[in-house]
Every structure is written in structure tokens, then in C-alpha cells.
Amino acid sequence: FLCRSCLFMVLHVALQAAVFGEYTWEVFVYCWELQFHLLLLLLPYLLLAGNLGCFLLCSRANPGTVTKSNAASLVKVYAYDGVLFQRGLVCPTCTVEKPARSKHCSVCRTCVHRFDHHCVWVNNCIGASNAGVFLLYLLSLTATAGALAAVTAAFLIPVLLLSDIMHGTYLDAKGQEHPVEIPFLVQHLFLTFPRIVFMLGFVILLTLVLGGYCSFSLYLALTNQTTNEWYKSRRWGGSPHLPSQPQDRPLIYKNIYSKGIWRNLKEIFNPPTVLERKKK
């Protein structure tokens, strides 16, 4: 754990503090004066509380560390697909047999069961034991950014309507008169509420980026894949629908871990154990 850095965790918390500081100091006050519904104004705070809870759980949880004491039992949880995961391989650093779907993390200096990736924002690996919490963390973070953007936009739009500037005109550098367009409206808002508009732009961008990442993470969860497996399978030109190939032909990856959408999603929040696999 000596290689871990708290830099991104501190940056993560600092950005949230800055955004919510601006929201509380200006947006909340202005919206309260405009008689916005209290529940709407408190929604970002409620989502923030849930997100911070998931953040703490995800960063402090054991992601599923493979040790000499549990390696023998974890080897029996998932079958080896023979392409991405081969039976009998030993981690040269941990000196333990590598269970299927595991990988050694050079940052945490340990092997992680059902390794997904190492997330610098939570300063922890994402594995079998905290993948579900990480998914909730992503969803709540996206929802928080979206709620902030929605409330802030709901404040700025009435401001434009009340100012009646949308029906006005302006003079350009040559003295010609033009009707007000969107760039002019954005400039006007930025000059009037610079911090609020800057925050709105940031949370909108954050919502779009996180929304895309959430969609990808949900796809992986519903198909029972990890980021590590999805990335490695690209090299084999694999598809979860392709049949197994004869030994004399190039190996083609096949996702043998998918059990259907609902069972895949359930596995994220309730990882299988050795006993559960034996029952099946």
C-alpha cells in the first residue's frame, strides 16, 4: 500500500466542496428567494450524502484480496476460460495461485479477486467485494452532478425570461444591430453570475462524462464482465456469442461468466462463494 497516493482523493473532495460551496452560497439563496420547492433545493444534498457514503465504503472496503490463506478456496469460485485466465498460474509477486478473473495490482501490491481496475479517485482497487458499492458510487455521483445542473439551470432560465433580454438587440463593432443570440445570452449570464455559470458548465460537463462512464459500467455489470476482461478481450477479437474454437485455430475469447441480465446484476452486489458454486 506504500505506492498509493491520496492526491486524487483530496482533489475529488475539494471539487465537491467548491461546487457545493457555490451552490449553497448563491444558487440556494437565489432559488429560495424565487420560492423554489424546498425538496428540490435539498435534493443535491441528499444525493451528496449517499455519494459520500458509497465513497467511504468503496475506498475503505477490502476489494477481495487474494492471500495464501484464501487462494485455494477462491480458485474454486470461477472457472478458467482458457483464454484470458489459465489454470495453474502463480503470481510471481504474491507467490499464490491466481484464481480465474483475478489480477495483481501494482499499486496496491496484491492480487485482487474479480479485478476490475484500480480507481485513483477512491484510492482503492475495484474487485469482487466492492464492485457493487462502486457502481452505486458512480450512479450517485452522476445523479448529484445532474441535480446540481438541473437546479442551477432552473434558476438561470427564469432570470433570462424576467430580464426580457431575449427579445432585445445589440450593436456589433461596426455599429450594426443584431437580434440577441445564444452566445450573447451566455455572455450576459456569465458577466452577471460568473461563478454560477462557470459551475453550471462544469457540472454539465461532469454529468456527460460520468453518464458515459456509468453507461459503460452498467453494460459491464449486465454482461458480467470486468474492465480488465473487456480490455483484454479486445486483443482476441472476442465476442460473448462466438462458439469455442478448435485447438488448431486461433483462440477466440468467449465470455463464459454471463448468466443473464438479472443474475449478472445480482452477482455484482452478492458475489458468489465456493458453496454457492457447488450448489449450482
Short mmCIF file of N, CA and C in Angstrom, two decimals, residues 9-157:
data_model
loop_
_atom_site.label_atom_id
_atom_site.label_comp_id
_atom_site.label_asym_id
_atom_site.label_seq_id
_atom_site.Cartn_x
_atom_site.Cartn_y
_atom_site.Cartn_z
N MET A 9 -7.92 11.64 -4.29
CA MET A 9 -8.98 11.66 -3.29
C MET A 9 -9.18 13.08 -2.74
N VAL A 10 -8.08 13.76 -2.46
CA VAL A 10 -8.15 15.13 -1.96
C VAL A 10 -8.76 16.04 -3.02
N LEU A 11 -8.34 15.86 -4.28
CA LEU A 11 -8.88 16.66 -5.38
C LEU A 11 -10.38 16.41 -5.53
N HIS A 12 -10.77 15.15 -5.41
CA HIS A 12 -12.18 14.75 -5.51
C HIS A 12 -13.01 15.49 -4.47
N VAL A 13 -12.58 15.46 -3.22
CA VAL A 13 -13.31 16.11 -2.13
C VAL A 13 -13.29 17.63 -2.28
N ALA A 14 -12.14 18.17 -2.72
CA ALA A 14 -12.02 19.62 -2.90
C ALA A 14 -12.98 20.13 -3.97
N LEU A 15 -13.11 19.39 -5.07
CA LEU A 15 -14.02 19.80 -6.14
C LEU A 15 -15.47 19.78 -5.66
N GLN A 16 -15.82 18.73 -4.91
CA GLN A 16 -17.18 18.66 -4.39
C GLN A 16 -17.44 19.81 -3.41
N ALA A 17 -16.46 20.10 -2.56
CA ALA A 17 -16.62 21.19 -1.60
C ALA A 17 -16.78 22.53 -2.31
N ALA A 18 -16.00 22.76 -3.38
CA ALA A 18 -16.08 24.02 -4.12
C ALA A 18 -17.43 24.17 -4.81
N VAL A 19 -17.90 23.09 -5.45
CA VAL A 19 -19.18 23.15 -6.16
C VAL A 19 -20.32 23.37 -5.18
N PHE A 20 -20.34 22.60 -4.10
CA PHE A 20 -21.45 22.75 -3.15
C PHE A 20 -21.34 24.05 -2.36
N GLY A 21 -20.13 24.56 -2.20
CA GLY A 21 -19.99 25.87 -1.56
C GLY A 21 -20.65 26.95 -2.40
N GLU A 22 -20.40 26.92 -3.71
CA GLU A 22 -21.02 27.89 -4.62
C GLU A 22 -22.53 27.68 -4.68
N TYR A 23 -22.96 26.44 -4.73
CA TYR A 23 -24.39 26.14 -4.78
C TYR A 23 -25.10 26.68 -3.53
N THR A 24 -24.50 26.46 -2.36
CA THR A 24 -25.10 26.89 -1.11
C THR A 24 -25.08 28.41 -0.97
N TRP A 25 -23.96 29.02 -1.35
CA TRP A 25 -23.76 30.45 -1.14
C TRP A 25 -24.63 31.31 -2.04
N GLU A 26 -24.82 30.86 -3.30
CA GLU A 26 -25.55 31.70 -4.25
C GLU A 26 -26.82 31.04 -4.80
N VAL A 27 -26.69 29.86 -5.41
CA VAL A 27 -27.84 29.25 -6.08
C VAL A 27 -28.97 28.97 -5.10
N PHE A 28 -28.64 28.34 -3.96
CA PHE A 28 -29.68 28.01 -2.99
C PHE A 28 -30.40 29.26 -2.50
N VAL A 29 -29.63 30.32 -2.21
CA VAL A 29 -30.21 31.57 -1.69
C VAL A 29 -31.12 32.22 -2.73
N TYR A 30 -30.64 32.32 -3.97
CA TYR A 30 -31.45 32.93 -5.02
C TYR A 30 -32.73 32.13 -5.28
N CYS A 31 -32.58 30.80 -5.33
CA CYS A 31 -33.74 29.95 -5.59
C CYS A 31 -34.75 30.02 -4.45
N TRP A 32 -34.25 30.14 -3.24
CA TRP A 32 -35.15 30.28 -2.08
C TRP A 32 -35.95 31.58 -2.19
N GLU A 33 -35.30 32.64 -2.65
CA GLU A 33 -36.00 33.92 -2.82
C GLU A 33 -37.04 33.83 -3.94
N LEU A 34 -36.76 33.00 -4.94
CA LEU A 34 -37.73 32.79 -6.03
C LEU A 34 -38.78 31.76 -5.68
N GLN A 35 -38.78 31.28 -4.44
CA GLN A 35 -39.78 30.36 -3.90
C GLN A 35 -39.77 29.00 -4.60
N PHE A 36 -38.56 28.47 -4.84
CA PHE A 36 -38.42 27.11 -5.32
C PHE A 36 -38.86 26.16 -4.21
N HIS A 37 -39.34 24.98 -4.60
CA HIS A 37 -39.76 23.98 -3.60
C HIS A 37 -38.53 23.53 -2.80
N LEU A 38 -38.70 23.45 -1.49
CA LEU A 38 -37.57 23.12 -0.62
C LEU A 38 -36.98 21.75 -0.94
N LEU A 39 -37.83 20.77 -1.25
CA LEU A 39 -37.33 19.42 -1.55
C LEU A 39 -36.43 19.43 -2.78
N LEU A 40 -36.77 20.24 -3.77
CA LEU A 40 -35.93 20.35 -4.97
C LEU A 40 -34.57 20.93 -4.62
N LEU A 41 -34.54 21.93 -3.74
CA LEU A 41 -33.28 22.55 -3.36
C LEU A 41 -32.43 21.63 -2.49
N LEU A 42 -33.08 20.75 -1.72
CA LEU A 42 -32.34 19.84 -0.84
C LEU A 42 -31.91 18.56 -1.55
N LEU A 43 -32.47 18.29 -2.73
CA LEU A 43 -32.14 17.04 -3.45
C LEU A 43 -30.65 16.86 -3.68
N PRO A 44 -29.90 17.89 -4.14
CA PRO A 44 -28.45 17.70 -4.32
C PRO A 44 -27.73 17.30 -3.03
N TYR A 45 -28.17 17.85 -1.89
CA TYR A 45 -27.54 17.50 -0.61
C TYR A 45 -27.83 16.04 -0.23
N LEU A 46 -29.05 15.58 -0.49
CA LEU A 46 -29.40 14.20 -0.19
C LEU A 46 -28.59 13.23 -1.05
N LEU A 47 -28.44 13.57 -2.33
CA LEU A 47 -27.64 12.74 -3.23
C LEU A 47 -26.17 12.77 -2.82
N LEU A 48 -25.71 13.93 -2.37
CA LEU A 48 -24.32 14.06 -1.92
C LEU A 48 -24.06 13.16 -0.71
N ALA A 49 -25.01 13.12 0.21
CA ALA A 49 -24.85 12.28 1.40
C ALA A 49 -24.73 10.81 1.01
N GLY A 50 -25.58 10.37 0.08
CA GLY A 50 -25.49 8.98 -0.39
C GLY A 50 -24.19 8.71 -1.12
N ASN A 51 -23.74 9.68 -1.90
CA ASN A 51 -22.50 9.52 -2.65
C ASN A 51 -21.29 9.44 -1.72
N LEU A 52 -21.26 10.29 -0.70
CA LEU A 52 -20.14 10.26 0.24
C LEU A 52 -20.12 8.94 1.02
N GLY A 53 -21.31 8.42 1.33
CA GLY A 53 -21.37 7.12 2.00
C GLY A 53 -20.79 6.01 1.13
N CYS A 54 -21.17 5.99 -0.15
CA CYS A 54 -20.63 4.99 -1.08
C CYS A 54 -19.13 5.20 -1.28
N PHE A 55 -18.71 6.47 -1.31
CA PHE A 55 -17.29 6.79 -1.48
C PHE A 55 -16.46 6.22 -0.33
N LEU A 56 -16.93 6.42 0.90
CA LEU A 56 -16.21 5.91 2.06
C LEU A 56 -16.18 4.38 2.09
N LEU A 57 -17.32 3.77 1.78
CA LEU A 57 -17.38 2.30 1.76
C LEU A 57 -16.45 1.73 0.70
N CYS A 58 -16.46 2.36 -0.48
CA CYS A 58 -15.67 1.86 -1.60
C CYS A 58 -14.17 2.03 -1.35
N SER A 59 -13.80 3.14 -0.74
CA SER A 59 -12.38 3.41 -0.52
C SER A 59 -11.80 2.61 0.64
N ARG A 60 -12.63 2.26 1.61
CA ARG A 60 -12.14 1.57 2.79
C ARG A 60 -12.37 0.06 2.74
N ALA A 61 -13.17 -0.40 1.80
CA ALA A 61 -13.50 -1.83 1.74
C ALA A 61 -12.35 -2.65 1.19
N ASN A 62 -12.27 -3.90 1.63
CA ASN A 62 -11.34 -4.86 1.04
C ASN A 62 -11.93 -5.27 -0.30
N PRO A 63 -11.24 -5.00 -1.41
CA PRO A 63 -11.81 -5.29 -2.72
C PRO A 63 -11.89 -6.78 -3.04
N GLY A 64 -11.27 -7.61 -2.22
CA GLY A 64 -11.24 -9.05 -2.48
C GLY A 64 -9.81 -9.53 -2.63
N THR A 65 -8.99 -9.19 -1.67
CA THR A 65 -7.57 -9.52 -1.72
C THR A 65 -7.36 -11.04 -1.69
N VAL A 66 -6.53 -11.51 -2.60
CA VAL A 66 -6.16 -12.93 -2.65
C VAL A 66 -4.94 -13.14 -1.77
N THR A 67 -5.07 -14.00 -0.79
CA THR A 67 -3.97 -14.30 0.13
C THR A 67 -3.67 -15.80 0.09
N LYS A 68 -2.60 -16.17 0.76
CA LYS A 68 -2.24 -17.59 0.81
C LYS A 68 -3.28 -18.41 1.56
N SER A 69 -4.00 -17.77 2.47
CA SER A 69 -4.99 -18.50 3.26
C SER A 69 -6.31 -18.71 2.52
N ASN A 70 -6.65 -17.80 1.58
CA ASN A 70 -7.94 -17.96 0.88
C ASN A 70 -7.79 -18.30 -0.59
N ALA A 71 -6.56 -18.37 -1.11
CA ALA A 71 -6.34 -18.61 -2.55
C ALA A 71 -6.96 -19.93 -2.99
N ALA A 72 -6.78 -20.99 -2.19
CA ALA A 72 -7.29 -22.31 -2.57
C ALA A 72 -8.80 -22.31 -2.72
N SER A 73 -9.51 -21.58 -1.87
CA SER A 73 -10.97 -21.53 -1.97
C SER A 73 -11.43 -20.61 -3.09
N LEU A 74 -10.72 -19.50 -3.32
CA LEU A 74 -11.11 -18.58 -4.40
C LEU A 74 -10.88 -19.18 -5.78
N VAL A 75 -9.93 -20.11 -5.89
CA VAL A 75 -9.69 -20.79 -7.17
C VAL A 75 -10.93 -21.55 -7.62
N LYS A 76 -11.76 -21.97 -6.67
CA LYS A 76 -12.94 -22.79 -6.98
C LYS A 76 -14.19 -21.95 -7.30
N VAL A 77 -14.10 -20.63 -7.16
CA VAL A 77 -15.29 -19.80 -7.36
C VAL A 77 -15.64 -19.66 -8.84
N TYR A 78 -14.66 -19.30 -9.67
CA TYR A 78 -14.89 -19.12 -11.11
C TYR A 78 -14.10 -20.14 -11.91
N ALA A 79 -14.69 -20.58 -13.02
CA ALA A 79 -14.00 -21.49 -13.92
C ALA A 79 -12.97 -20.72 -14.76
N TYR A 80 -11.95 -21.40 -15.21
CA TYR A 80 -10.94 -20.80 -16.09
C TYR A 80 -11.43 -20.90 -17.53
N ASP A 81 -11.39 -19.78 -18.26
CA ASP A 81 -11.88 -19.79 -19.64
C ASP A 81 -10.85 -20.29 -20.63
N GLY A 82 -9.60 -20.44 -20.22
CA GLY A 82 -8.57 -20.97 -21.11
C GLY A 82 -8.02 -19.95 -22.08
N VAL A 83 -8.53 -18.72 -22.06
CA VAL A 83 -8.04 -17.68 -22.96
C VAL A 83 -7.45 -16.53 -22.14
N LEU A 84 -8.29 -15.87 -21.38
CA LEU A 84 -7.80 -14.79 -20.53
C LEU A 84 -7.22 -15.32 -19.23
N PHE A 85 -7.76 -16.46 -18.77
CA PHE A 85 -7.35 -17.00 -17.48
C PHE A 85 -6.99 -18.48 -17.63
N GLN A 86 -5.75 -18.78 -17.28
CA GLN A 86 -5.24 -20.14 -17.40
C GLN A 86 -5.06 -20.76 -16.01
N ARG A 87 -5.38 -22.02 -15.90
CA ARG A 87 -5.23 -22.71 -14.62
C ARG A 87 -3.76 -22.96 -14.31
N GLY A 88 -3.42 -22.89 -13.03
CA GLY A 88 -2.08 -23.24 -12.57
C GLY A 88 -1.07 -22.13 -12.57
N LEU A 89 -1.46 -20.92 -12.98
CA LEU A 89 -0.51 -19.81 -12.98
C LEU A 89 -0.33 -19.27 -11.56
N VAL A 90 0.90 -18.91 -11.24
CA VAL A 90 1.22 -18.40 -9.90
C VAL A 90 1.69 -16.95 -10.03
N CYS A 91 1.17 -16.10 -9.19
CA CYS A 91 1.60 -14.69 -9.18
C CYS A 91 3.04 -14.63 -8.67
N PRO A 92 3.97 -14.11 -9.47
CA PRO A 92 5.37 -14.07 -9.04
C PRO A 92 5.62 -13.14 -7.85
N THR A 93 4.73 -12.19 -7.64
CA THR A 93 4.90 -11.25 -6.54
C THR A 93 4.27 -11.78 -5.25
N CYS A 94 3.05 -12.26 -5.34
CA CYS A 94 2.34 -12.75 -4.16
C CYS A 94 2.64 -14.23 -3.87
N THR A 95 3.20 -14.93 -4.86
CA THR A 95 3.51 -16.37 -4.75
C THR A 95 2.30 -17.19 -4.34
N VAL A 96 1.13 -16.87 -4.95
CA VAL A 96 -0.08 -17.65 -4.73
C VAL A 96 -0.66 -17.99 -6.10
N GLU A 97 -1.41 -19.10 -6.17
CA GLU A 97 -2.06 -19.48 -7.42
C GLU A 97 -3.13 -18.44 -7.74
N LYS A 98 -3.16 -18.01 -9.00
CA LYS A 98 -4.07 -16.94 -9.39
C LYS A 98 -5.45 -17.52 -9.71
N PRO A 99 -6.49 -17.13 -8.96
CA PRO A 99 -7.85 -17.56 -9.30
C PRO A 99 -8.29 -16.94 -10.62
N ALA A 100 -9.22 -17.58 -11.29
CA ALA A 100 -9.77 -17.01 -12.52
C ALA A 100 -10.39 -15.65 -12.21
N ARG A 101 -10.19 -14.71 -13.13
CA ARG A 101 -10.73 -13.36 -13.04
C ARG A 101 -9.97 -12.48 -12.05
N SER A 102 -8.82 -12.95 -11.56
CA SER A 102 -8.02 -12.14 -10.64
C SER A 102 -6.86 -11.50 -11.39
N LYS A 103 -6.27 -10.49 -10.77
CA LYS A 103 -5.13 -9.81 -11.36
C LYS A 103 -4.33 -9.15 -10.24
N HIS A 104 -3.02 -9.09 -10.46
CA HIS A 104 -2.16 -8.41 -9.48
C HIS A 104 -2.17 -6.92 -9.75
N CYS A 105 -2.42 -6.12 -8.71
CA CYS A 105 -2.41 -4.67 -8.82
C CYS A 105 -1.05 -4.16 -8.36
N SER A 106 -0.34 -3.50 -9.24
CA SER A 106 0.99 -2.99 -8.91
C SER A 106 0.93 -1.82 -7.94
N VAL A 107 -0.21 -1.15 -7.87
CA VAL A 107 -0.35 -0.01 -6.95
C VAL A 107 -0.60 -0.51 -5.53
N CYS A 108 -1.55 -1.43 -5.40
CA CYS A 108 -1.87 -1.98 -4.06
C CYS A 108 -0.92 -3.11 -3.66
N ARG A 109 -0.14 -3.60 -4.63
CA ARG A 109 0.83 -4.67 -4.38
C ARG A 109 0.17 -5.93 -3.85
N THR A 110 -0.96 -6.29 -4.46
CA THR A 110 -1.66 -7.50 -4.06
C THR A 110 -2.52 -7.98 -5.21
N CYS A 111 -2.87 -9.27 -5.19
CA CYS A 111 -3.79 -9.82 -6.18
C CYS A 111 -5.22 -9.58 -5.70
N VAL A 112 -6.10 -9.23 -6.64
CA VAL A 112 -7.49 -8.92 -6.32
C VAL A 112 -8.41 -9.85 -7.08
N HIS A 113 -9.35 -10.46 -6.36
CA HIS A 113 -10.31 -11.39 -6.96
C HIS A 113 -11.34 -10.63 -7.77
N ARG A 114 -11.63 -11.11 -8.96
CA ARG A 114 -12.54 -10.45 -9.92
C ARG A 114 -12.12 -8.98 -10.10
N PHE A 115 -10.85 -8.81 -10.41
CA PHE A 115 -10.26 -7.48 -10.54
C PHE A 115 -10.90 -6.71 -11.68
N ASP A 116 -11.33 -5.49 -11.40
CA ASP A 116 -11.90 -4.62 -12.43
C ASP A 116 -10.87 -3.57 -12.86
N HIS A 117 -10.48 -2.73 -11.93
CA HIS A 117 -9.43 -1.74 -12.19
C HIS A 117 -9.04 -1.09 -10.86
N HIS A 118 -7.95 -0.35 -10.89
CA HIS A 118 -7.57 0.44 -9.71
C HIS A 118 -8.07 1.86 -9.93
N CYS A 119 -8.92 2.33 -9.03
CA CYS A 119 -9.52 3.66 -9.16
C CYS A 119 -8.77 4.65 -8.29
N VAL A 120 -8.15 5.64 -8.92
CA VAL A 120 -7.39 6.63 -8.17
C VAL A 120 -8.30 7.57 -7.39
N TRP A 121 -9.56 7.71 -7.84
CA TRP A 121 -10.47 8.64 -7.18
C TRP A 121 -10.92 8.13 -5.82
N VAL A 122 -10.99 6.81 -5.65
CA VAL A 122 -11.32 6.25 -4.33
C VAL A 122 -10.08 5.65 -3.68
N ASN A 123 -8.96 5.70 -4.39
CA ASN A 123 -7.67 5.22 -3.87
C ASN A 123 -7.75 3.76 -3.44
N ASN A 124 -8.38 2.95 -4.27
CA ASN A 124 -8.54 1.54 -3.94
C ASN A 124 -8.80 0.76 -5.22
N CYS A 125 -8.57 -0.54 -5.15
CA CYS A 125 -8.92 -1.41 -6.27
C CYS A 125 -10.42 -1.67 -6.25
N ILE A 126 -10.96 -1.96 -7.43
CA ILE A 126 -12.36 -2.36 -7.54
C ILE A 126 -12.36 -3.85 -7.87
N GLY A 127 -12.90 -4.64 -6.96
CA GLY A 127 -12.90 -6.08 -7.14
C GLY A 127 -14.21 -6.70 -6.73
N ALA A 128 -14.19 -7.99 -6.44
CA ALA A 128 -15.41 -8.73 -6.15
C ALA A 128 -16.19 -8.16 -4.97
N SER A 129 -15.48 -7.69 -3.96
CA SER A 129 -16.14 -7.30 -2.71
C SER A 129 -16.67 -5.87 -2.70
N ASN A 130 -16.22 -5.01 -3.61
CA ASN A 130 -16.71 -3.63 -3.59
C ASN A 130 -17.19 -3.14 -4.96
N ALA A 131 -17.38 -4.05 -5.91
CA ALA A 131 -17.84 -3.65 -7.25
C ALA A 131 -19.25 -3.06 -7.19
N GLY A 132 -20.12 -3.65 -6.36
CA GLY A 132 -21.48 -3.15 -6.24
C GLY A 132 -21.53 -1.75 -5.65
N VAL A 133 -20.74 -1.52 -4.61
CA VAL A 133 -20.69 -0.20 -3.99
C VAL A 133 -20.11 0.83 -4.96
N PHE A 134 -19.12 0.41 -5.76
CA PHE A 134 -18.53 1.32 -6.73
C PHE A 134 -19.55 1.73 -7.79
N LEU A 135 -20.40 0.78 -8.21
CA LEU A 135 -21.42 1.10 -9.19
C LEU A 135 -22.42 2.10 -8.60
N LEU A 136 -22.80 1.91 -7.34
CA LEU A 136 -23.69 2.86 -6.68
C LEU A 136 -23.01 4.22 -6.52
N TYR A 137 -21.71 4.20 -6.27
CA TYR A 137 -20.94 5.44 -6.16
C TYR A 137 -21.00 6.22 -7.47
N LEU A 138 -20.80 5.53 -8.59
CA LEU A 138 -20.85 6.19 -9.89
C LEU A 138 -22.24 6.75 -10.18
N LEU A 139 -23.26 5.95 -9.91
CA LEU A 139 -24.63 6.38 -10.19
C LEU A 139 -25.01 7.58 -9.33
N SER A 140 -24.65 7.55 -8.05
CA SER A 140 -24.99 8.67 -7.17
C SER A 140 -24.20 9.92 -7.52
N LEU A 141 -22.96 9.76 -7.96
CA LEU A 141 -22.15 10.91 -8.35
C LEU A 141 -22.72 11.57 -9.61
N THR A 142 -23.14 10.73 -10.56
CA THR A 142 -23.76 11.26 -11.78
C THR A 142 -25.07 11.96 -11.46
N ALA A 143 -25.87 11.35 -10.59
CA ALA A 143 -27.15 11.95 -10.21
C ALA A 143 -26.95 13.26 -9.47
N THR A 144 -25.92 13.33 -8.63
CA THR A 144 -25.63 14.57 -7.90
C THR A 144 -25.27 15.70 -8.86
N ALA A 145 -24.38 15.40 -9.81
CA ALA A 145 -24.00 16.42 -10.80
C ALA A 145 -25.20 16.83 -11.64
N GLY A 146 -26.03 15.86 -12.03
CA GLY A 146 -27.22 16.16 -12.82
C GLY A 146 -28.22 17.02 -12.06
N ALA A 147 -28.40 16.72 -10.77
CA ALA A 147 -29.32 17.51 -9.95
C ALA A 147 -28.83 18.94 -9.79
N LEU A 148 -27.54 19.12 -9.57
CA LEU A 148 -26.97 20.46 -9.46
C LEU A 148 -27.17 21.25 -10.76
N ALA A 149 -26.93 20.58 -11.88
CA ALA A 149 -27.10 21.24 -13.17
C ALA A 149 -28.56 21.63 -13.41
N ALA A 150 -29.48 20.74 -13.04
CA ALA A 150 -30.90 20.99 -13.27
C ALA A 150 -31.41 22.16 -12.42
N VAL A 151 -31.04 22.17 -11.13
CA VAL A 151 -31.49 23.26 -10.25
C VAL A 151 -30.89 24.59 -10.68
N THR A 152 -29.60 24.58 -11.04
CA THR A 152 -28.95 25.82 -11.45
C THR A 152 -29.55 26.35 -12.75
N ALA A 153 -29.80 25.46 -13.70
CA ALA A 153 -30.41 25.88 -14.96
C ALA A 153 -31.84 26.39 -14.72
N ALA A 154 -32.55 25.74 -13.79
CA ALA A 154 -33.91 26.17 -13.46
C ALA A 154 -33.93 27.56 -12.84
N PHE A 155 -32.81 27.96 -12.25
CA PHE A 155 -32.70 29.32 -11.70
C PHE A 155 -32.35 30.33 -12.79
N LEU A 156 -31.41 29.98 -13.67
CA LEU A 156 -30.92 30.95 -14.67
C LEU A 156 -31.95 31.22 -15.77
N ILE A 157 -32.72 30.21 -16.14
CA ILE A 157 -33.70 30.41 -17.22
C ILE A 157 -34.76 31.45 -16.85
#
